Amino acid sequence: MTKKLIIFIISFLVLTGCGVQDNILEDLLLAEVTGYDAAGKNQIRGSTVVAVSQSGEKSQMGKEVYAATTHTGKNFIQKTEAEASKRLVGGRLQAVVYGEELAKQGIYDYVDTYRRDPAIGRNLYLAVVDGKAEDIVKIESKMLKTPDVKTKELIEQNSQANLPETNLHTFLYYYYGDNMDPVMPLLKQEKDHIRVKGIALFKNDKYIGKHIPYEDGFLFKMLYGNFKNGIYEIRLKENSYMNIQNISSSVEYNINTNKKPAANISVHIEGSVVEVQDVDLKKRSVISKLERDAEKVFQKNLKKMVRMFQDNDVDPLALGDKARSQIRRFDKKHWYDIYPSIPVTVHVKVKLVQEGITE
Amino acid sequence: MNFFKKKKKRIPPLPKNKAIPHVGDPAEDFEELFKKFKASKDFLSFQYPSEGAFTVSYFKTIVSPNQVHKEILLVLAEQQPSTLIEAKKVIPIENMKISTDLKVIQNAAMRGAVIIQLEKGNGNCLLVPCVSSEKRQISVPETEFSVVGPKEAFVESLETNVNLIRKRLPVPELQLKEIKVGKISQTRTAILYIDGIANHENVNRVCQRISELDYDTIADSSYIAQMIADNQNSAFPQFIDTERPDRAASVLSEGKVVILVDGSPHALIGPASIGEFFSAFEDYLLNWHIASGFRLIRLFAVLFSVMSTSMYVAVITYHYQSIPEDLLPTLIASRGAVPFPPILEALILEGTIELLREAGARLPTKVGQTIGIVGGIVIGTAAVQAGFVSNVLLMLVALAALASFTTPIYQISNTIRLIRFPFLIAAQLYGLLGVAICAAFFLSHLLKLTSLGRPYLEPLYPLRLQDMKDSFIRLPFSRQKKRPVNLRPEEAIRFEPKQEPKPRDIDE
């Protein structure tokens, strides 16, 4: 008993050095948004905005930007520590943005590093910046009205309506999956705030330089999967527009398994009319006419969008993957060759529902 | 490795003879016994009614003077009996004894008997029990107060306590065994059980453990609870102590064993499982879903009380990643001004709370309240304003203290008070991993723990679903057809459900 006690006490004295490195919350600089830009000569310029707390009765958060030019993505954090007063950690990173130029060269290496970091979750938002990523990071540091991270809030909020859900997990899923390509939100700096410009299209990990405009994000989401929310404006005729609010939309892909594959996409959308000009909504016949008109507009636009994907040889809708799930003995290499020339038909069925006190 | 080898224990030689007299041992002869008695000022011995008649002797502080005057002295004077046998016939008191055994005489005298001898007797004594015992009135339960239900609580007198139970269970099967414990105190300890329901293994186990106790003074039932516990080194109480006779009566009919100790207003109930420490008797007085809800709240409160500060320390020290985004600025701002690392901050606050609690418990009620207000409001606010502790932690610690008061059994709330400190230290060492390791240690301890040989963690482990009906939730009485399996009752069925008549809206 005494011996056990002696060993116990000695271990207390001797093993005090064996510990884990602690990360006490207020002794850290928490990176919130990191941006990567191409800096020429195989170098990149990384910049990050960190939250700096001011202790006191009320919680006040200042923000600071650190930037450095290095060869690898993570090394810049090490370089910035030369200027930082506290240790810079990435565990609270909310969004990573990539400059247009770097995105065109391929961003896989700079995404992969986050995949390997155990401190980072899979719901990290990724985005492409129309222009330089550093600008977004700098703007972010000036947004002090809310303590939250603006870039993240922006993407998160828009994912409800016009943007598809895109985070580290979905990016990696679409990147590693055969016959599909990832998408990312395209951000743009506008004077002193950030705006979502649209959905950036990727071929593997390379930004192809084209994007779906923000307004058409609704159309993209109709094809991307089932969703709710979102408002779309339909031009009925000259000077006459209708706003449809989406209540629920479901999409179904049919790819026939003949020698010559052809895809048929059918979308069912149930929506309510938010606003319409010069139309009497009391009559049932008028509503069914509106439905036909909307269907026509949707079909035309959706077809145009799919055509655009095929022309650029990108597959953000994962048509190839859907074909694989429906065709026995699917040949993915052959699919790559024929993808741009597959005939795709889109059928849209619109149902307008009255809401509010008019009903 | 000589160092790690166990040394052989040397057995000390047994003492050869008991030459030295111990306290409480019977005297050698009659003279010596009376010499011992007379050493005390309150021992009276006189000749009555006349010189050369009877010698009457007693301790005047423990006999009832009225009874001595009216029923002994008066009778002796009027009836004039000539022998002890005659005296025994005329004195109107039950349980009288004629004995020459010195041990019997000594015990009787010390328990309030009047010794009557013939003046030139041969050591033959008539022992007339004439005890006067001071009792407290039956009062309202304090630690297990309930708004509805009976308001009686046990008192210090064993007879009164047995009476409180017997009047609730008027069956001859309610049996009582009495064992005297303690060499000096000779405390009467009663073991109550219902013959035919309680498992005899449980009863025998209690009887054996109590009769084997060797201690000088037993002041309270909690002495016995600690001494007969299966694992005396455990922080967890292995007997439920209750001051409610209604609770004692209802567990007796479940097949449990109740231990009452003379001089203690708390009954012990065994075997106990951990769930029962979080069930108040009031749960049976409320509707079953309400009671189940409250039990779950209590369980949550206990978990919160044990874990909250250690979680805070673990998260602030190691896992900044897991803090919700909206909470981050608040936490950073409140921590920013604090000059201590989180563990020290937590230890200071926990220490303060324990200090307040201990001070409040040792002081009279009215002063105790003041301490609570001074401590809670003044010290708390001042500590935050001085930047000693963060207000988030202050809130957590206060809530944890509050949560630990929700347990209906006082003993377990002390355990909860104590076991959060190992968790706190483990959190500082290895973060959430440390908390998990510490929890694993406690869980394995609980798994091994037994109460009177019955598993402590039942019905969780071993999993006995039929006992879940009255553990963490309480199902309605119609579902309580069987007694708890854990107790292995000799009669398992509590009631035979009658064929329920179909409910009718209209009487025909």
PDB file of N, CA and C in Angstrom, chain A residues 85-126:
ATOM      1  N   SER A  85       0.167  38.477 -32.489  1.00  0.00           N
ATOM      2  CA  SER A  85       0.471  38.563 -31.071  1.00  0.00           C
ATOM      3  C   SER A  85       0.124  37.268 -30.349  1.00  0.00           C
ATOM      4  N   LYS A  86      -0.784  36.510 -30.940  1.00  0.00           N
ATOM      5  CA  LYS A  86      -1.176  35.244 -30.320  1.00  0.00           C
ATOM      6  C   LYS A  86      -1.108  34.170 -31.383  1.00  0.00           C
ATOM      7  N   ARG A  87      -1.311  32.945 -30.952  1.00  0.00           N
ATOM      8  CA  ARG A  87      -1.236  31.844 -31.892  1.00  0.00           C
ATOM      9  C   ARG A  87      -2.449  31.865 -32.828  1.00  0.00           C
ATOM     10  N   LEU A  88      -2.164  31.677 -34.130  1.00  0.00           N
ATOM     11  CA  LEU A  88      -3.232  31.699 -35.114  1.00  0.00           C
ATOM     12  C   LEU A  88      -3.717  30.273 -35.339  1.00  0.00           C
ATOM     13  N   VAL A  89      -4.998  30.043 -35.130  1.00  0.00           N
ATOM     14  CA  VAL A  89      -5.514  28.687 -35.325  1.00  0.00           C
ATOM     15  C   VAL A  89      -6.675  28.709 -36.304  1.00  0.00           C
ATOM     16  N   GLY A  90      -6.880  27.600 -36.979  1.00  0.00           N
ATOM     17  CA  GLY A  90      -7.880  27.546 -38.049  1.00  0.00           C
ATOM     18  C   GLY A  90      -9.132  26.771 -37.691  1.00  0.00           C
ATOM     19  N   GLY A  91      -9.253  26.396 -36.437  1.00  0.00           N
ATOM     20  CA  GLY A  91     -10.380  25.537 -36.066  1.00  0.00           C
ATOM     21  C   GLY A  91     -11.741  26.168 -36.195  1.00  0.00           C
ATOM     22  N   ARG A  92     -11.779  27.523 -36.225  1.00  0.00           N
ATOM     23  CA  ARG A  92     -13.086  28.179 -36.343  1.00  0.00           C
ATOM     24  C   ARG A  92     -13.280  28.759 -37.736  1.00  0.00           C
ATOM     25  N   LEU A  93     -12.528  28.259 -38.712  1.00  0.00           N
ATOM     26  CA  LEU A  93     -12.620  28.794 -40.056  1.00  0.00           C
ATOM     27  C   LEU A  93     -14.028  28.575 -40.604  1.00  0.00           C
ATOM     28  N   GLN A  94     -14.627  29.634 -41.139  1.00  0.00           N
ATOM     29  CA  GLN A  94     -15.999  29.514 -41.611  1.00  0.00           C
ATOM     30  C   GLN A  94     -16.060  29.380 -43.124  1.00  0.00           C
ATOM     31  N   ALA A  95     -15.156  30.072 -43.829  1.00  0.00           N
ATOM     32  CA  ALA A  95     -15.219  30.059 -45.288  1.00  0.00           C
ATOM     33  C   ALA A  95     -13.820  30.206 -45.859  1.00  0.00           C
ATOM     34  N   VAL A  96     -13.599  29.570 -46.973  1.00  0.00           N
ATOM     35  CA  VAL A  96     -12.355  29.748 -47.710  1.00  0.00           C
ATOM     36  C   VAL A  96     -12.735  30.257 -49.092  1.00  0.00           C
ATOM     37  N   VAL A  97     -12.107  31.350 -49.510  1.00  0.00           N
ATOM     38  CA  VAL A  97     -12.429  31.883 -50.834  1.00  0.00           C
ATOM     39  C   VAL A  97     -11.188  31.823 -51.719  1.00  0.00           C
ATOM     40  N   TYR A  98     -11.426  31.571 -52.994  1.00  0.00           N
ATOM     41  CA  TYR A  98     -10.318  31.442 -53.940  1.00  0.00           C
ATOM     42  C   TYR A  98     -10.457  32.513 -55.015  1.00  0.00           C
ATOM     43  N   GLY A  99      -9.336  33.134 -55.321  1.00  0.00           N
ATOM     44  CA  GLY A  99      -9.344  34.150 -56.366  1.00  0.00           C
ATOM     45  C   GLY A  99      -9.595  33.499 -57.725  1.00  0.00           C
ATOM     46  N   GLU A 100     -10.159  34.274 -58.618  1.00  0.00           N
ATOM     47  CA  GLU A 100     -10.532  33.790 -59.945  1.00  0.00           C
ATOM     48  C   GLU A 100      -9.348  33.119 -60.655  1.00  0.00           C
ATOM     49  N   GLU A 101      -8.209  33.801 -60.587  1.00  0.00           N
ATOM     50  CA  GLU A 101      -7.040  33.333 -61.332  1.00  0.00           C
ATOM     51  C   GLU A 101      -6.562  31.986 -60.811  1.00  0.00           C
ATOM     52  N   LEU A 102      -6.517  31.885 -59.466  1.00  0.00           N
ATOM     53  CA  LEU A 102      -6.073  30.634 -58.857  1.00  0.00           C
ATOM     54  C   LEU A 102      -7.078  29.532 -59.141  1.00  0.00           C
ATOM     55  N   ALA A 103      -8.350  29.883 -59.096  1.00  0.00           N
ATOM     56  CA  ALA A 103      -9.395  28.885 -59.317  1.00  0.00           C
ATOM     57  C   ALA A 103      -9.294  28.317 -60.716  1.00  0.00           C
ATOM     58  N   LYS A 104      -8.904  29.145 -61.655  1.00  0.00           N
ATOM     59  CA  LYS A 104      -8.776  28.664 -63.034  1.00  0.00           C
ATOM     60  C   LYS A 104      -7.615  27.691 -63.170  1.00  0.00           C
ATOM     61  N   GLN A 105      -6.590  27.867 -62.302  1.00  0.00           N
ATOM     62  CA  GLN A 105      -5.440  26.962 -62.360  1.00  0.00           C
ATOM     63  C   GLN A 105      -5.720  25.635 -61.661  1.00  0.00           C
ATOM     64  N   GLY A 106      -6.761  25.606 -60.876  1.00  0.00           N
ATOM     65  CA  GLY A 106      -7.061  24.377 -60.125  1.00  0.00           C
ATOM     66  C   GLY A 106      -6.818  24.587 -58.648  1.00  0.00           C
ATOM     67  N   ILE A 107      -7.813  24.210 -57.845  1.00  0.00           N
ATOM     68  CA  ILE A 107      -7.708  24.524 -56.416  1.00  0.00           C
ATOM     69  C   ILE A 107      -7.607  23.284 -55.542  1.00  0.00           C
ATOM     70  N   TYR A 108      -7.467  22.116 -56.167  1.00  0.00           N
ATOM     71  CA  TYR A 108      -7.558  20.903 -55.360  1.00  0.00           C
ATOM     72  C   TYR A 108      -6.576  20.892 -54.191  1.00  0.00           C
ATOM     73  N   ASP A 109      -5.321  21.300 -54.462  1.00  0.00           N
ATOM     74  CA  ASP A 109      -4.310  21.261 -53.406  1.00  0.00           C
ATOM     75  C   ASP A 109      -4.699  22.121 -52.222  1.00  0.00           C
ATOM     76  N   TYR A 110      -5.379  23.220 -52.514  1.00  0.00           N
ATOM     77  CA  TYR A 110      -5.720  24.154 -51.449  1.00  0.00           C
ATOM     78  C   TYR A 110      -7.025  23.774 -50.760  1.00  0.00           C
ATOM     79  N   VAL A 111      -7.733  22.790 -51.317  1.00  0.00           N
ATOM     80  CA  VAL A 111      -8.908  22.249 -50.627  1.00  0.00           C
ATOM     81  C   VAL A 111      -8.479  21.048 -49.804  1.00  0.00           C
ATOM     82  N   ASP A 112      -7.590  20.271 -50.428  1.00  0.00           N
ATOM     83  CA  ASP A 112      -7.129  19.037 -49.791  1.00  0.00           C
ATOM     84  C   ASP A 112      -6.514  19.289 -48.420  1.00  0.00           C
ATOM     85  N   THR A 113      -5.817  20.404 -48.284  1.00  0.00           N
ATOM     86  CA  THR A 113      -5.178  20.701 -47.001  1.00  0.00           C
ATOM     87  C   THR A 113      -6.207  20.814 -45.867  1.00  0.00           C
ATOM     88  N   TYR A 114      -7.407  21.280 -46.199  1.00  0.00           N
ATOM     89  CA  TYR A 114      -8.442  21.383 -45.167  1.00  0.00           C
ATOM     90  C   TYR A 114      -9.060  20.041 -44.857  1.00  0.00           C
ATOM     91  N   ARG A 115      -9.041  19.172 -45.877  1.00  0.00           N
ATOM     92  CA  ARG A 115      -9.567  17.839 -45.653  1.00  0.00           C
ATOM     93  C   ARG A 115      -8.703  17.092 -44.648  1.00  0.00           C
ATOM     94  N   ARG A 116      -7.412  17.423 -44.647  1.00  0.00           N
ATOM     95  CA  ARG A 116      -6.499  16.712 -43.761  1.00  0.00           C
ATOM     96  C   ARG A 116      -6.456  17.285 -42.352  1.00  0.00           C
ATOM     97  N   ASP A 117      -7.087  18.431 -42.161  1.00  0.00           N
ATOM     98  CA  ASP A 117      -6.994  19.107 -40.873  1.00  0.00           C
ATOM     99  C   ASP A 117      -8.109  18.597 -39.945  1.00  0.00           C
ATOM    100  N   PRO A 118      -7.743  17.912 -38.851  1.00  0.00           N
ATOM    101  CA  PRO A 118      -8.804  17.363 -37.990  1.00  0.00           C
ATOM    102  C   PRO A 118      -9.604  18.448 -37.280  1.00  0.00           C
ATOM    103  N   ALA A 119      -9.065  19.652 -37.204  1.00  0.00           N
ATOM    104  CA  ALA A 119      -9.765  20.704 -36.472  1.00  0.00           C
ATOM    105  C   ALA A 119     -10.891  21.316 -37.298  1.00  0.00           C
ATOM    106  N   ILE A 120     -10.948  20.953 -38.589  1.00  0.00           N
ATOM    107  CA  ILE A 120     -11.924  21.620 -39.446  1.00  0.00           C
ATOM    108  C   ILE A 120     -13.038  20.672 -39.822  1.00  0.00           C
ATOM    109  N   GLY A 121     -14.234  21.164 -39.726  1.00  0.00           N
ATOM    110  CA  GLY A 121     -15.392  20.339 -40.019  1.00  0.00           C
ATOM    111  C   GLY A 121     -15.676  20.288 -41.507  1.00  0.00           C
ATOM    112  N   ARG A 122     -16.647  19.450 -41.855  1.00  0.00           N
ATOM    113  CA  ARG A 122     -16.949  19.309 -43.273  1.00  0.00           C
ATOM    114  C   ARG A 122     -17.880  20.395 -43.772  1.00  0.00           C
ATOM    115  N   ASN A 123     -18.439  21.186 -42.868  1.00  0.00           N
ATOM    116  CA  ASN A 123     -19.358  22.224 -43.332  1.00  0.00           C
ATOM    117  C   ASN A 123     -18.661  23.567 -43.528  1.00  0.00           C
ATOM    118  N   LEU A 124     -17.416  23.494 -43.955  1.00  0.00           N
ATOM    119  CA  LEU A 124     -16.663  24.701 -44.291  1.00  0.00           C
ATOM    120  C   LEU A 124     -17.127  25.180 -45.670  1.00  0.00           C
ATOM    121  N   TYR A 125     -17.448  26.456 -45.745  1.00  0.00           N
ATOM    122  CA  TYR A 125     -17.939  26.976 -47.025  1.00  0.00           C
ATOM    123  C   TYR A 125     -16.781  27.343 -47.945  1.00  0.00           C
ATOM    124  N   LEU A 126     -16.929  26.975 -49.206  1.00  0.00           N
ATOM    125  CA  LEU A 126     -15.923  27.338 -50.204  1.00  0.00           C
ATOM    126  C   LEU A 126     -16.580  28.250 -51.224  1.00  0.00           C
TER     127      LEU A 126
END
